Short mmCIF file of C-alpha atoms and ligand atoms in Angstrom, two decimals:
data_model
loop_
_atom_site.label_atom_id
_atom_site.label_comp_id
_atom_site.label_asym_id
_atom_site.label_seq_id
_atom_site.Cartn_x
_atom_site.Cartn_y
_atom_site.Cartn_z
CA MET A 1 0.00 0.00 0.00
CA SER A 2 1.44 3.46 -0.89
CA ALA A 3 2.26 5.91 1.89
CA THR A 4 -0.49 8.31 3.01
CA PRO A 5 0.32 11.98 2.26
CA VAL A 6 0.05 13.85 5.58
CA LEU A 7 0.38 17.37 6.96
CA ILE A 8 0.81 17.66 10.73
CA ASP A 9 -0.32 20.85 12.50
CA CYS A 10 1.13 20.83 16.00
CA ASP A 11 2.11 22.67 19.18
CA PRO A 12 5.19 20.70 20.39
CA GLY A 13 4.83 19.64 23.12
CA HIS A 14 6.35 16.35 24.24
CA ASP A 15 3.60 14.19 22.81
CA ASP A 16 3.51 16.21 19.58
CA ALA A 17 7.26 15.54 19.33
CA ILE A 18 6.76 11.78 19.41
CA ALA A 19 4.01 12.03 16.79
CA LEU A 20 6.48 13.87 14.53
CA VAL A 21 9.09 11.15 15.08
CA MET A 22 6.59 8.43 14.22
CA ALA A 23 5.38 10.23 11.09
CA HIS A 24 8.91 10.78 9.80
CA ARG A 25 9.97 7.19 10.40
CA SER A 26 6.85 5.38 9.26
CA PRO A 27 6.96 3.93 5.72
CA ASP A 28 3.16 4.33 5.69
CA ILE A 29 3.31 8.13 6.03
CA ASP A 30 4.55 10.65 3.47
CA LEU A 31 5.04 13.69 5.71
CA LEU A 32 4.65 16.63 3.31
CA GLY A 33 5.07 19.33 5.92
CA VAL A 34 4.68 20.50 9.49
CA THR A 35 2.84 23.62 10.61
CA THR A 36 2.96 25.11 14.08
CA VAL A 37 0.38 26.77 16.30
CA CYS A 38 0.29 28.24 19.80
CA GLY A 39 -1.00 26.00 22.57
CA ASN A 40 1.33 23.99 24.79
CA ALA A 41 3.61 27.02 24.64
CA THR A 42 3.82 30.32 22.78
CA LEU A 43 4.12 30.14 19.00
CA ASP A 44 7.78 31.14 19.09
CA ARG A 45 8.49 28.18 21.34
CA THR A 46 6.34 25.60 19.58
CA THR A 47 7.96 26.62 16.28
CA THR A 48 11.48 26.47 17.71
CA ASN A 49 10.67 23.07 19.19
CA ALA A 50 9.34 21.79 15.86
CA ARG A 51 12.58 22.89 14.17
CA ARG A 52 14.72 21.26 16.88
CA ILE A 53 12.78 17.99 16.67
CA MET A 54 12.70 17.72 12.88
CA GLU A 55 16.39 18.62 12.59
CA PHE A 56 17.39 16.10 15.26
CA ILE A 57 15.58 13.23 13.52
CA GLY A 58 17.10 14.18 10.16
CA ALA A 59 13.87 15.50 8.63
CA THR A 60 15.43 18.71 7.33
CA ASP A 61 13.81 18.17 3.91
CA THR A 62 10.34 18.43 5.45
CA PRO A 63 9.19 22.08 5.36
CA ILE A 64 8.00 23.76 8.56
CA ALA A 65 5.65 26.77 8.36
CA GLU A 66 4.68 28.90 11.34
CA GLY A 67 1.00 29.60 12.02
CA CYS A 68 -1.24 31.47 14.40
CA ARG A 69 0.08 33.18 17.51
CA GLU A 70 -3.33 33.48 19.20
CA PRO A 71 -6.70 31.65 19.08
CA LEU A 72 -9.32 33.02 16.68
CA ALA A 73 -11.48 34.87 19.14
CA ARG A 74 -10.05 34.80 22.64
CA PRO A 75 -6.80 35.26 24.55
CA LEU A 76 -4.28 32.41 24.53
CA VAL A 77 -4.45 30.10 27.55
CA LEU A 78 -1.24 28.06 27.56
CA GLY A 79 -1.16 24.34 28.27
CA THR A 80 0.56 23.16 31.44
CA ALA A 81 1.90 19.72 30.56
CA ASP A 82 5.21 20.53 28.87
CA GLY A 83 6.93 23.20 30.93
CA PRO A 84 7.56 26.83 29.96
CA SER A 85 9.64 25.97 26.87
CA GLY A 86 7.02 23.49 25.66
CA LEU A 87 9.72 20.82 25.61
CA ASP A 88 11.34 20.97 29.05
CA GLY A 89 13.61 18.15 30.17
CA THR A 90 15.51 17.57 26.93
CA PRO A 91 19.14 18.57 27.54
CA ASP A 92 20.44 16.47 24.65
CA LEU A 93 18.30 18.04 21.93
CA PRO A 94 20.46 20.47 19.91
CA GLU A 95 19.32 24.04 19.31
CA ALA A 96 17.48 24.77 16.06
CA SER A 97 19.24 25.98 12.91
CA MET A 98 16.82 24.62 10.31
CA ALA A 99 15.15 27.44 8.34
CA LEU A 100 11.40 27.98 8.32
CA ASP A 101 9.29 28.05 5.16
CA GLU A 102 8.57 31.73 4.54
CA ARG A 103 4.83 31.18 4.08
CA HIS A 104 2.26 31.39 6.89
CA ALA A 105 1.01 27.93 7.90
CA VAL A 106 -2.42 28.60 6.40
CA ASP A 107 -0.95 29.53 3.02
CA PHE A 108 1.49 26.61 3.18
CA ILE A 109 -1.41 24.22 3.78
CA ALA A 110 -3.30 25.77 0.85
CA ASP A 111 -0.34 25.54 -1.54
CA THR A 112 0.38 21.95 -0.50
CA LEU A 113 -3.24 20.88 -1.01
CA ALA A 114 -3.55 22.77 -4.31
CA SER A 115 -0.45 21.11 -5.78
CA ALA A 116 -1.08 17.60 -4.45
CA SER A 117 -1.92 14.82 -6.91
CA GLU A 118 -4.18 13.12 -4.34
CA PRO A 119 -6.20 14.13 -1.27
CA ILE A 120 -4.09 14.84 1.82
CA THR A 121 -4.76 13.76 5.41
CA LEU A 122 -4.46 16.59 7.93
CA VAL A 123 -3.35 15.56 11.42
CA PRO A 124 -3.87 18.44 13.86
CA THR A 125 -2.38 17.74 17.29
CA GLY A 126 -2.86 21.16 18.84
CA PRO A 127 -5.55 23.84 18.91
CA LEU A 128 -7.37 24.05 15.57
CA THR A 129 -6.71 27.72 14.84
CA ASN A 130 -4.63 27.18 11.67
CA ILE A 131 -7.05 24.58 10.27
CA ALA A 132 -10.08 26.78 10.87
CA LEU A 133 -8.38 29.79 9.32
CA PHE A 134 -7.43 27.68 6.29
CA LEU A 135 -11.09 26.62 5.88
CA LEU A 136 -12.21 30.27 6.14
CA LYS A 137 -9.59 31.64 3.72
CA TYR A 138 -9.54 28.81 1.17
CA PRO A 139 -13.03 27.22 1.10
CA HIS A 140 -12.49 26.16 -2.52
CA LEU A 141 -9.63 23.89 -1.40
CA LYS A 142 -11.66 22.06 1.28
CA ASP A 143 -12.32 19.15 -1.08
CA ARG A 144 -8.56 18.57 -1.46
CA ILE A 145 -8.54 17.36 2.15
CA GLY A 146 -8.92 13.57 2.23
CA ARG A 147 -9.74 13.51 5.92
CA ILE A 148 -8.82 15.16 9.21
CA VAL A 149 -7.64 12.92 12.05
CA LEU A 150 -7.26 15.19 15.06
CA MET A 151 -6.33 14.78 18.68
CA GLY A 152 -9.08 16.50 20.60
CA GLY A 153 -12.27 16.32 22.60
CA ALA A 154 -13.73 14.16 25.35
CA PHE A 155 -17.10 12.64 24.79
CA TYR A 156 -18.38 10.31 27.45
CA ARG A 157 -17.50 7.96 30.27
CA ARG A 158 -16.64 10.95 32.42
CA SER A 159 -13.97 10.20 35.01
CA GLU A 160 -11.38 12.11 36.98
CA TYR A 161 -9.11 11.66 33.95
CA ILE A 162 -11.66 12.32 31.21
CA THR A 163 -12.66 15.89 31.84
CA PRO A 164 -15.51 17.65 30.00
CA THR A 165 -12.99 19.91 28.27
CA GLU A 166 -9.90 18.73 26.44
CA PHE A 167 -7.11 21.30 25.95
CA ASN A 168 -6.90 21.44 22.13
CA ILE A 169 -10.61 22.21 21.88
CA PHE A 170 -10.75 24.38 25.01
CA CYS A 171 -7.84 26.54 23.81
CA ASP A 172 -9.68 27.59 20.63
CA PRO A 173 -13.30 26.38 20.70
CA GLU A 174 -14.42 28.72 17.92
CA ALA A 175 -11.82 27.17 15.63
CA ALA A 176 -12.87 23.67 16.65
CA ASN A 177 -16.50 24.57 15.95
CA ILE A 178 -15.58 25.59 12.39
CA VAL A 179 -13.65 22.36 11.82
CA VAL A 180 -16.26 19.91 13.17
CA ASN A 181 -18.99 21.64 11.13
CA SER A 182 -16.92 21.98 7.93
CA GLY A 183 -18.35 18.91 6.22
CA VAL A 184 -14.85 17.40 5.98
CA ASP A 185 -14.44 13.76 7.09
CA VAL A 186 -13.24 14.39 10.67
CA THR A 187 -12.13 11.69 13.11
CA MET A 188 -11.67 12.90 16.69
CA VAL A 189 -9.17 10.97 18.83
CA GLY A 190 -10.13 12.23 22.26
CA LEU A 191 -9.31 11.65 25.91
CA ASP A 192 -11.71 8.69 25.97
CA VAL A 193 -9.00 6.68 24.15
CA THR A 194 -5.79 8.66 24.68
CA MET A 195 -6.03 8.24 28.45
CA HIS A 196 -5.59 4.51 27.78
CA VAL A 197 -2.17 4.87 26.11
CA LEU A 198 -0.19 5.84 29.18
CA VAL A 199 3.57 5.61 29.56
CA GLU A 200 4.26 3.93 32.89
CA GLU A 201 6.79 1.42 34.27
CA PRO A 202 6.28 -1.35 31.65
CA GLN A 203 6.53 1.13 28.79
CA PHE A 204 9.64 2.76 30.23
CA ALA A 205 11.19 -0.70 30.50
CA GLU A 206 10.59 -1.36 26.78
CA LEU A 207 11.70 2.13 25.73
CA GLY A 208 14.85 1.76 27.82
CA LYS A 209 15.95 -1.12 25.54
CA ILE A 210 16.19 1.21 22.53
CA ASP A 211 19.88 2.10 22.80
CA THR A 212 20.11 4.90 20.20
CA PRO A 213 20.46 8.71 20.39
CA LEU A 214 16.78 8.98 19.46
CA GLY A 215 15.79 6.44 22.11
CA LYS A 216 17.67 8.50 24.72
CA VAL A 217 15.95 11.77 23.77
CA VAL A 218 12.51 10.11 23.69
CA LEU A 219 13.18 8.71 27.17
CA ASP A 220 14.16 12.21 28.35
CA TRP A 221 10.95 13.64 26.88
CA LEU A 222 8.79 10.97 28.52
CA ALA A 223 10.59 11.09 31.87
CA PHE A 224 9.73 14.79 32.17
CA TYR A 225 6.24 14.38 30.71
CA GLU A 226 5.32 11.39 32.91
CA LYS A 227 6.59 13.07 36.08
CA LEU A 228 4.53 16.20 35.39
CA HIS A 229 1.43 14.16 34.48
CA ARG A 230 1.76 12.02 37.60
CA GLY A 231 2.09 15.14 39.71
CA ILE A 232 -1.14 16.55 38.25
CA MET A 233 -3.33 13.48 37.75
CA GLY A 234 -1.56 10.61 39.50
CA VAL A 235 -1.20 8.60 36.30
CA GLY A 236 1.48 8.19 33.63
CA GLY A 237 2.05 10.32 30.55
CA ALA A 238 -0.77 9.97 28.01
CA LEU A 239 0.45 9.72 24.40
CA HIS A 240 -2.42 11.79 23.02
CA ASP A 241 -0.89 13.03 19.76
CA PRO A 242 1.06 9.86 18.90
CA LEU A 243 -2.22 7.92 19.00
CA ALA A 244 -3.88 10.34 16.58
CA LEU A 245 -0.98 9.87 14.15
CA ALA A 246 -0.94 6.10 14.73
CA VAL A 247 -4.60 5.94 13.67
CA VAL A 248 -3.55 7.19 10.20
CA ILE A 249 -0.94 4.41 10.02
CA ASP A 250 -3.28 1.69 11.32
CA PRO A 251 -6.98 2.62 11.55
CA SER A 252 -7.70 -0.75 13.18
CA LEU A 253 -6.06 0.47 16.41
CA ILE A 254 -9.33 2.13 17.39
CA GLU A 255 -13.05 1.51 17.21
CA THR A 256 -15.22 4.45 16.22
CA ARG A 257 -18.80 5.63 15.99
CA PRO A 258 -20.48 8.58 14.25
CA ALA A 259 -21.94 11.37 16.37
CA HIS A 260 -22.98 14.98 16.31
CA ILE A 261 -20.64 17.13 18.33
CA ALA A 262 -21.64 20.53 19.68
CA ILE A 263 -19.01 22.70 21.30
CA ASP A 264 -19.98 24.86 24.25
CA LEU A 265 -18.91 28.42 23.31
CA THR A 266 -20.72 30.24 26.11
CA GLY A 267 -20.96 27.97 29.14
CA SER A 268 -19.84 29.16 32.52
CA HIS A 269 -18.79 25.69 33.69
CA MET A 270 -18.56 23.63 30.50
CA PHE A 271 -16.94 26.24 28.25
CA GLY A 272 -15.00 24.48 25.45
CA ALA A 273 -16.61 21.10 26.15
CA THR A 274 -17.40 18.74 23.25
CA VAL A 275 -20.98 17.59 23.77
CA ALA A 276 -21.78 14.40 21.87
CA ASP A 277 -25.22 13.41 20.60
CA PHE A 278 -25.02 9.73 19.65
CA TRP A 279 -28.74 9.20 19.09
CA ASN A 280 -29.58 12.22 16.89
CA GLU A 281 -31.65 13.69 19.75
CA ARG A 282 -30.87 17.19 18.46
CA GLY A 283 -32.02 16.15 14.97
CA GLU A 284 -28.77 17.38 13.45
CA GLY A 285 -27.51 14.06 12.11
CA THR A 286 -23.77 13.46 12.54
CA ASN A 287 -20.76 15.71 11.85
CA VAL A 288 -17.76 13.70 13.08
CA THR A 289 -16.49 10.20 13.83
CA ILE A 290 -15.38 9.60 17.40
CA ALA A 291 -12.78 7.10 18.63
CA THR A 292 -14.46 4.96 21.28
CA SER A 293 -11.84 2.34 22.20
CA VAL A 294 -8.16 1.59 21.51
CA ASP A 295 -5.94 -1.48 21.39
CA SER A 296 -3.22 -0.05 23.65
CA ASP A 297 -0.85 -3.00 23.31
CA ARG A 298 -0.82 -2.80 19.53
CA PHE A 299 -0.35 0.96 19.69
CA PHE A 300 2.77 0.59 21.83
CA ASP A 301 4.08 -2.22 19.60
CA LEU A 302 3.78 0.19 16.66
CA LEU A 303 5.56 2.95 18.60
CA TYR A 304 8.43 0.68 19.70
CA GLY A 305 8.85 -0.62 16.15
CA LEU A 306 9.10 2.86 14.69
CA LEU A 307 11.61 3.95 17.32
CA ARG A 308 13.73 0.82 16.77
CA ASP A 309 13.65 1.24 12.95
CA GLU A 310 17.26 1.70 11.85
CA ARG A 311 16.22 4.13 9.13
CA GLY A 312 16.46 7.15 11.35
CA VAL A 313 18.77 8.55 14.02
O1 RIB B 1 -5.26 17.39 25.69
C1 RIB B 1 -4.11 16.85 25.08
C2 RIB B 1 -3.61 17.74 23.98
O2 RIB B 1 -3.22 19.00 24.54
C3 RIB B 1 -2.34 17.19 23.29
O3 RIB B 1 -2.33 17.60 21.96
C4 RIB B 1 -1.22 17.86 24.05
O4 RIB B 1 -0.04 18.04 23.25
C5 RIB B 1 -1.82 19.19 24.34
O5 RIB B 1 -1.61 20.02 23.19
CA1 CA B 2 -0.40 18.81 21.08
#
């Protein structure tokens, strides 16, 4: 099967970083470009981190274009899971020297879609500001999108770990509202499944066997990320964004169901929440596909295999 052409829009971010590594190293992904957005850290930092990551893994031929500095309609609320730099705890990652594409992310996405010979899969792993702005500025190019597989949302089975609001949606709910109602084929990989792909002792044991420079940096990333997660929620580090990317590589990793998602843009307590209607009670049909379960063991087997692959660092 030929590789899937993909654009990743991200806010690295420790878990975004691992998604980028997987995309670059997977023979099933043709990573056409990376665009950056504010979220886990300021845009300057997420862009610098994207450059550092892509350069370190040898992906200097993959263009990086910088996107939106603020959400569409509200002040930026930064994420808290990656430290002030957005990629704290990585002493062995060299500083960035790789140049940026001179286009804005939205224009880069448009040019890439317009020149592609086949539909492209967009994989947003941060707030959806760039994607929404692309849809607003280039509506005639919407049909060049094959599908969107995004990390975002939380839909049911509330628990102390599955909160009503998930950060990527909460950070820019107006943008998310545009994307889920765009008519594009959207799959949402939300906390309902990503909170089941946690890095804990067994995963650290497997990752520790990967004796390469990349393996060492990934361990550094996850050591910081897991410690911060455990301090906040008492569980390991959830590989949110890597799972969204993995779904493009192997769709059988998850089970899904169609639903209509409404996003709370005004609520005092549920602001930014993704409210799912699975039974068409609102009479609005369906607008997205939701991931409902994940085969965690097969996900981690895929991750380990891509990190062990000798093709990269
Ligand atoms: O809620 C998890 C999401 O928020 C992930 O994309 C993580 O990187 C943060 O951006
Ligand atoms: Ca992210």
